[in-house]
Amino acid sequence: MLRTVTSLSLSGSAKGSLTRSPAALTTTRKISRSHPAFQGKAQISTASLSEDELKSLQVDRNRLMNDIHHTCQWGTGKRWGSQTTETGMSRLALSDTDKQARDWFVQTTKSLGCSVTVDAMGNTFAIRPGRHEAPPTCAGSHLDTQPTGGRYDGILGIHAGIEMLKVLQDHNLETEYPVGVVNWTNEEGARFPISMVASGVWAEEISLERAHNLGEVGGGTATMKSELERIGYLGSVPASHRSMPIAAHFELHIEQGPILEAEKQKIGVVQGVQAYKWFTIDVAGRDAHTGTTPFSARADAMLTAARLIAHSHRVAAKHSALASTGVLTLSPGSVNTIPGNVRFSLDIRSPVDATVEAVEAQLRKDFAAIASGGNADDPSFPQTSKHKLAVDWTTDTTSAAVNFHPDCIAAVRAAAGSVLGDEGLVRDMVSGAGHDSVYASRRCPTSMIFVPCRNGVSHNPEEHTSPEDCAIGAEVLMHSVLRYDQLRAQRERR
Amino acid sequence: MLRTVTSLSLSGSAKGSLTRSPAALTTTRKISRSHPAFQGKAQISTASLSEDELKSLQVDRNRLMNDIHHTCQWGTGKRWGSQTTETGMSRLALSDTDKQARDWFVQTTKSLGCSVTVDAMGNTFAIRPGRHEAPPTCAGSHLDTQPTGGRYDGILGIHAGIEMLKVLQDHNLETEYPVGVVNWTNEEGARFPISMVASGVWAEEISLERAHNLGEVGGGTATMKSELERIGYLGSVPASHRSMPIAAHFELHIEQGPILEAEKQKIGVVQGVQAYKWFTIDVAGRDAHTGTTPFSARADAMLTAARLIAHSHRVAAKHSALASTGVLTLSPGSVNTIPGNVRFSLDIRSPVDATVEAVEAQLRKDFAAIASGGNADDPSFPQTSKHKLAVDWTTDTTSAAVNFHPDCIAAVRAAAGSVLGDEGLVRDMVSGAGHDSVYASRRCPTSMIFVPCRNGVSHNPEEHTSPEDCAIGAEVLMHSVLRYDQLRAQRERR
Ligand SMILES: [Zn+2]
Ligand SMILES: [Zn+2]
C-alpha cells in the first residue's frame, strides 16, 4: 500500500514550499496582529489560494510524528516493542501527566499565534485569528487516554490540528475566519466514568453539576471539579457552546476498527456514528451442586446466559447489526456449583436507530422464552429442565444514530480526494465508537476523518498508525478546515 | 409424605423399649468390661437377636436432634430463619470451634464405652468393643463444614453414629465385632484445599507429607500440621488403614441433591460415586472494540465460550451425563471491548467412566471445530467470521467412578426395607459428590445411605433435613451396621 501514495512526497519538509508570485501577494490584504507570531509578516489569505496552490499545502510528517512522540513522554505506558516509541500510553484525564500535556498544548498554540480559552470543564480552545471575527472552524479531539491505551487515539487528532497551525504559520497564511484546535476533557471516560463528558457539557446535553461531581473510578475521592482545580484547568468561561461557539468541528481519528486496513484504503469519510444501546442482563436461577443435581432439577444461570449470548449474535447477524458481551460475572463462582446468578453486558449497535430497536425487541422476546425453558435459539437444543429462570434487563445507555453535516462531509471528501488523488483510497464510513464529534455535531456542522490503524487495534498499548497514514490524515484534516473556511467565505459573499 | 412413615413411631423415646424373655437372656453370654459403661450389666449379643427384635431397635429422634443442635453451638453460621436452630454453620477444619466439637465427640464416645484413637491426620476413631477382637464396623463422616455451610452435611453422619452407640448402650447390646464412629478431618477441603484429604491419607492415596504441608486458604500461614498440633489433634498413631484397619465403612449423608425429595422417597441406597473430570478451558481470540469491529473481523472469545458452554450441555444430555460451568472469567472486561480471552471451568460427570471419556472426546473435537469457525454446535448458527480462536484444555481433576461393596449395599438395602417397611420409599442412587466413603471404599467394604434434603440445597446455611428424615437415616445406619455385624458373624461360623 505504501507505493500507491508515494507520489504525495509527504516525507519531505513542507515548510516554506508554497511559493507565490509578488503579484499575487500584493492582492492579499496585509494584516498586523499584536501577537509576535504575526508581527511584521505578510499574510496570505487562504481564500485567495488557487485550487492548485491549496493542493500543494502539505504537512510536515517528521515534525508531526516528533511532536506526537514528544508529548507521549507524559503518561508513557506499557512497552510492547524495542523501539523508543514502542510503548503505550496511560494518561488519565486531569492527572499530573495530563496537566503536562495540556501545558504543552497551551504553550505551543500560544506560540503559534492562538488565543487560548479554558472553560469550566477544562476544555481548551486554541484559536488562531482569521480575517473576520466569527466563531472558529475547529479541529478537535482529546489528549487523555485509556489506562492501557496507545499513542494515537485522540492524540493524533490534536497534533494534526497543531500541525495545521504550524503549516499556516510557515506559509504566512491567513484564513478568512478563525481556525482553532480544541482539546476536549476526559473523552475516554476512563477516569471519570462518562465518555465525552466535557463536550457533552459544552453541548448542554450533560449538566455541569453532574459532570463536576463525577468521582474518579477505583475508589479515590477526587471529583472532576477537584481535579480541574488541582491541575489549574478549571476555567472561568462557562462550558457551553453559547460562550464558546464553534462554526464547524472536524476530527481526525484512528478508525479503531479493521475496515480501512482490510480494504487497503487510506481515508474514511465519516458520515455519522452508529446508534447503540447498552444493557445489563441479569439471569437468576438457583445455585446447586454440579454433581448431585440432575439436569431436570437445574435452573442453571450460566447455561442460560451462554445461550442468550450466542442467540444475541444470531439475531444481530440477521439484522446486519452488532451485538457484543464484554463483561460477565457470576456467583457464587465455584467449579462444583452451578451458578444461580449471572450478569452480563449486552451492547447492540447499528447505523440505523430502528434496527437497534428491532434487535432489542426480538431479543427481549427470545430471552424470556429461552429462560422459560423454550428453545427459541435452536429448535434442536435439548429441553432438559422445566425450571424457569428470570431474565432482567437494565438499559444503561441509549445513544441515537448521529448523522454528520453534509457540508463537513463534502469538505472531507474533497480534501481526501485532493490529498490522495485516488478515489479508490477513500471510503464513506460510519463510526462505530463515540467521539467528541457526536456532541459537537449537536451544536455545529461536524464530520470526522478516519485513518487506518494496524489490525484495527485500539485502546491497547500496541495501537499503531504508520507515520505516512498519520500525515495523510493530518493533511486531509487541514484541507478540510481550509475548504470549509473557503465555503464560509463563498457563502458570505453571496 | 410425613403420613407414610408415621407407623414407625419415631417420635417416641426408644430407650429401654427392647424387652426380652428371661429364657432368651440366659442364652446370651455375659461379658464384663473394665469400662464403667459396661460394668455390672448383662450384655445381649446382637447376633442372638431375632429379625423381629432387630427390627424393633429404634433411634431416639429427639435425643439425636438435640445432640446435633447442641454441637452446632460451636461454629454457628449465618442466620436464615427466626427459630433457634435456623442458622447455618461455619466450622472450618481444625479451627477453635472444630476443636470444641471434636472434644465433645471424644468425651461423648468415651462415656459410651469407646476407646478413642487419634491418628496423625486428626482422624478420630471411637471404637466400642465387640465380643471378638477384630477391626471395627464403622459409621464415619465429618464434623467440619463449609464456611457458609449447614447443620447436616457430615454432622448428621457423625451424630447418627453416636446415636447408634447410645441405642446399643440403652439396650445393653453387644455386637459380635467392634463397632465404631470415625470423624474424618477436613472432608470439605474448605480450609485446607484438598477435599477428603485425611481419609485419603488413611487410604494411603495421599501422602502424609503433602497433607501436613497443606496451607490454609485465604493467605494465612497455618498448615494442617501446625493446626493439628495447635488444637491437640496431631495423634501419634500413623494415619493409615494398616495401623487403624476398618472392617466396613457406612456413611449416612444428606443427598445434597433433589432426587429423593422430588421422587417422594426417604432413603437412597448408594451404589457408588459418579466419575468426574474437571477441566479449565481457555479460549483465546483478540480484544477489539465492540462498535468498530464488524463480525467478520472478530475473534470473539466470549461468543465462542458461550457456544462451547451451551454445546457441552447438548453433548452431555445426549450421553445422559452431566456438564456444568461454575466459574468463568474474561479479559479485559469492558462493556465496549470484545473479550480476547475467556477461561471457564468444565465439570463432566457420569456414573460410568467410559461415558465421561466419551463426552470429553466429543467436546474436544467439537470445541476445536467451533473455535475454528465451524458450527458443529448448531448447523444454522451464522458463520460470521473466519478468524480462528484457540481452545486450550487443562485437566485439573480426574476421579474415576467408585463402586461400593455389594455386601454393604445389601446391608443398607435390607436395613432400609426393614426400617421403612415400604420398598417404594427406597431407591438405588449414585452419589454425585465425593465423600470420605470414596477413600474408605479403597480399603474396606463400604456403602452410603442418603436422606432427602430440602430443595436439594447443601453447602448453604439453609441446608435442611427434617428431624423425621434424620431419624430414619440414623436408624437405617444403625441397622446397616448391625446387619453387617451379623453377616461377619455368619461368615465366621461357616
Ligand atoms: Zn478517541
Ligand atoms: Zn459431607
Tab-separated table of N, CA and C and ligand atoms in Angstrom, chain B residues 141-145 152-155 187-188 196 251-254 256 433-436 448 458-459 463, ligand 2:
chain	number	residue	atom	x	y	z
B	141	SER	N	-18.087	-40.079	59.093
B	141	SER	CA	-18.386	-38.882	58.307
B	141	SER	C	-17.516	-37.754	58.861
B	142	HIS	N	-17.979	-36.535	58.858
B	142	HIS	CA	-17.089	-35.418	59.227
B	142	HIS	C	-17.834	-34.340	59.995
B	143	LEU	N	-17.107	-33.663	60.877
B	143	LEU	CA	-17.686	-32.571	61.675
B	143	LEU	C	-17.334	-31.188	61.122
B	144	ASP	N	-16.409	-31.129	60.154
B	144	ASP	CA	-16.089	-29.804	59.597
B	144	ASP	C	-17.157	-29.415	58.589
B	145	THR	N	-17.291	-28.114	58.345
B	145	THR	CA	-18.289	-27.618	57.385
B	145	THR	C	-17.650	-26.631	56.417
B	152	TYR	N	-26.172	-30.187	58.574
B	152	TYR	CA	-26.426	-31.596	58.299
B	152	TYR	C	-25.310	-32.298	57.528
B	153	ASP	N	-24.695	-31.591	56.598
B	153	ASP	CA	-23.644	-32.189	55.774
B	153	ASP	C	-22.496	-32.648	56.668
B	154	GLY	N	-22.309	-33.968	56.769
B	154	GLY	CA	-21.239	-34.515	57.613
B	154	GLY	C	-21.682	-34.683	59.049
B	155	ILE	N	-22.221	-33.639	59.614
B	155	ILE	CA	-22.616	-33.629	61.028
B	155	ILE	C	-23.646	-34.721	61.301
B	187	GLU	N	-12.904	-32.914	55.608
B	187	GLU	CA	-13.547	-33.523	54.442
B	187	GLU	C	-13.852	-32.475	53.380
B	188	GLU	N	-14.296	-31.306	53.841
B	188	GLU	CA	-14.779	-30.299	52.885
B	188	GLU	C	-13.680	-29.718	51.999
B	196	MET	N	-11.526	-34.363	51.377
B	196	MET	CA	-11.363	-35.755	51.845
B	196	MET	C	-9.895	-36.114	52.035
B	251	GLU	N	-21.701	-44.724	55.715
B	251	GLU	CA	-21.808	-43.276	55.916
B	251	GLU	C	-23.225	-42.818	55.586
B	252	LEU	N	-23.851	-42.255	56.608
B	252	LEU	CA	-25.143	-41.599	56.393
B	252	LEU	C	-24.862	-40.153	55.999
B	253	HIS	N	-25.529	-39.685	54.944
B	253	HIS	CA	-25.264	-38.325	54.466
B	253	HIS	C	-26.530	-37.769	53.839
B	254	ILE	N	-26.684	-36.470	53.932
B	254	ILE	CA	-27.774	-35.863	53.170
B	254	ILE	C	-27.451	-35.996	51.687
B	256	GLN	N	-27.753	-33.990	49.208
B	256	GLN	CA	-27.173	-32.803	48.556
B	256	GLN	C	-27.665	-32.667	47.121
B	433	ALA	N	-21.512	-36.397	44.525
B	433	ALA	CA	-20.425	-35.676	45.194
B	433	ALA	C	-19.447	-36.668	45.806
B	434	GLY	N	-18.247	-36.214	46.087
B	434	GLY	CA	-17.263	-37.039	46.775
B	434	GLY	C	-17.537	-37.058	48.265
B	435	HIS	N	-17.135	-38.136	48.935
B	435	HIS	CA	-17.290	-38.277	50.382
B	435	HIS	C	-16.111	-39.082	50.891
B	436	ASP	N	-15.899	-39.077	52.230
B	436	ASP	CA	-14.828	-39.896	52.793
B	436	ASP	C	-15.021	-41.370	52.438
B	448	MET	N	-23.046	-46.139	51.361
B	448	MET	CA	-23.597	-44.931	51.961
B	448	MET	C	-25.113	-44.988	51.960
B	458	SER	N	-27.518	-27.785	49.572
B	458	SER	CA	-26.451	-28.098	50.516
B	458	SER	C	-25.349	-27.060	50.364
B	459	HIS	N	-24.354	-27.120	51.243
B	459	HIS	CA	-23.287	-26.102	51.240
B	459	HIS	C	-23.915	-24.720	51.285
B	463	GLU	N	-29.422	-25.315	54.301
B	463	GLU	CA	-29.416	-26.781	54.181
B	463	GLU	C	-30.295	-27.366	55.280
C	2	ZN	ZN	-20.216	-34.091	53.642
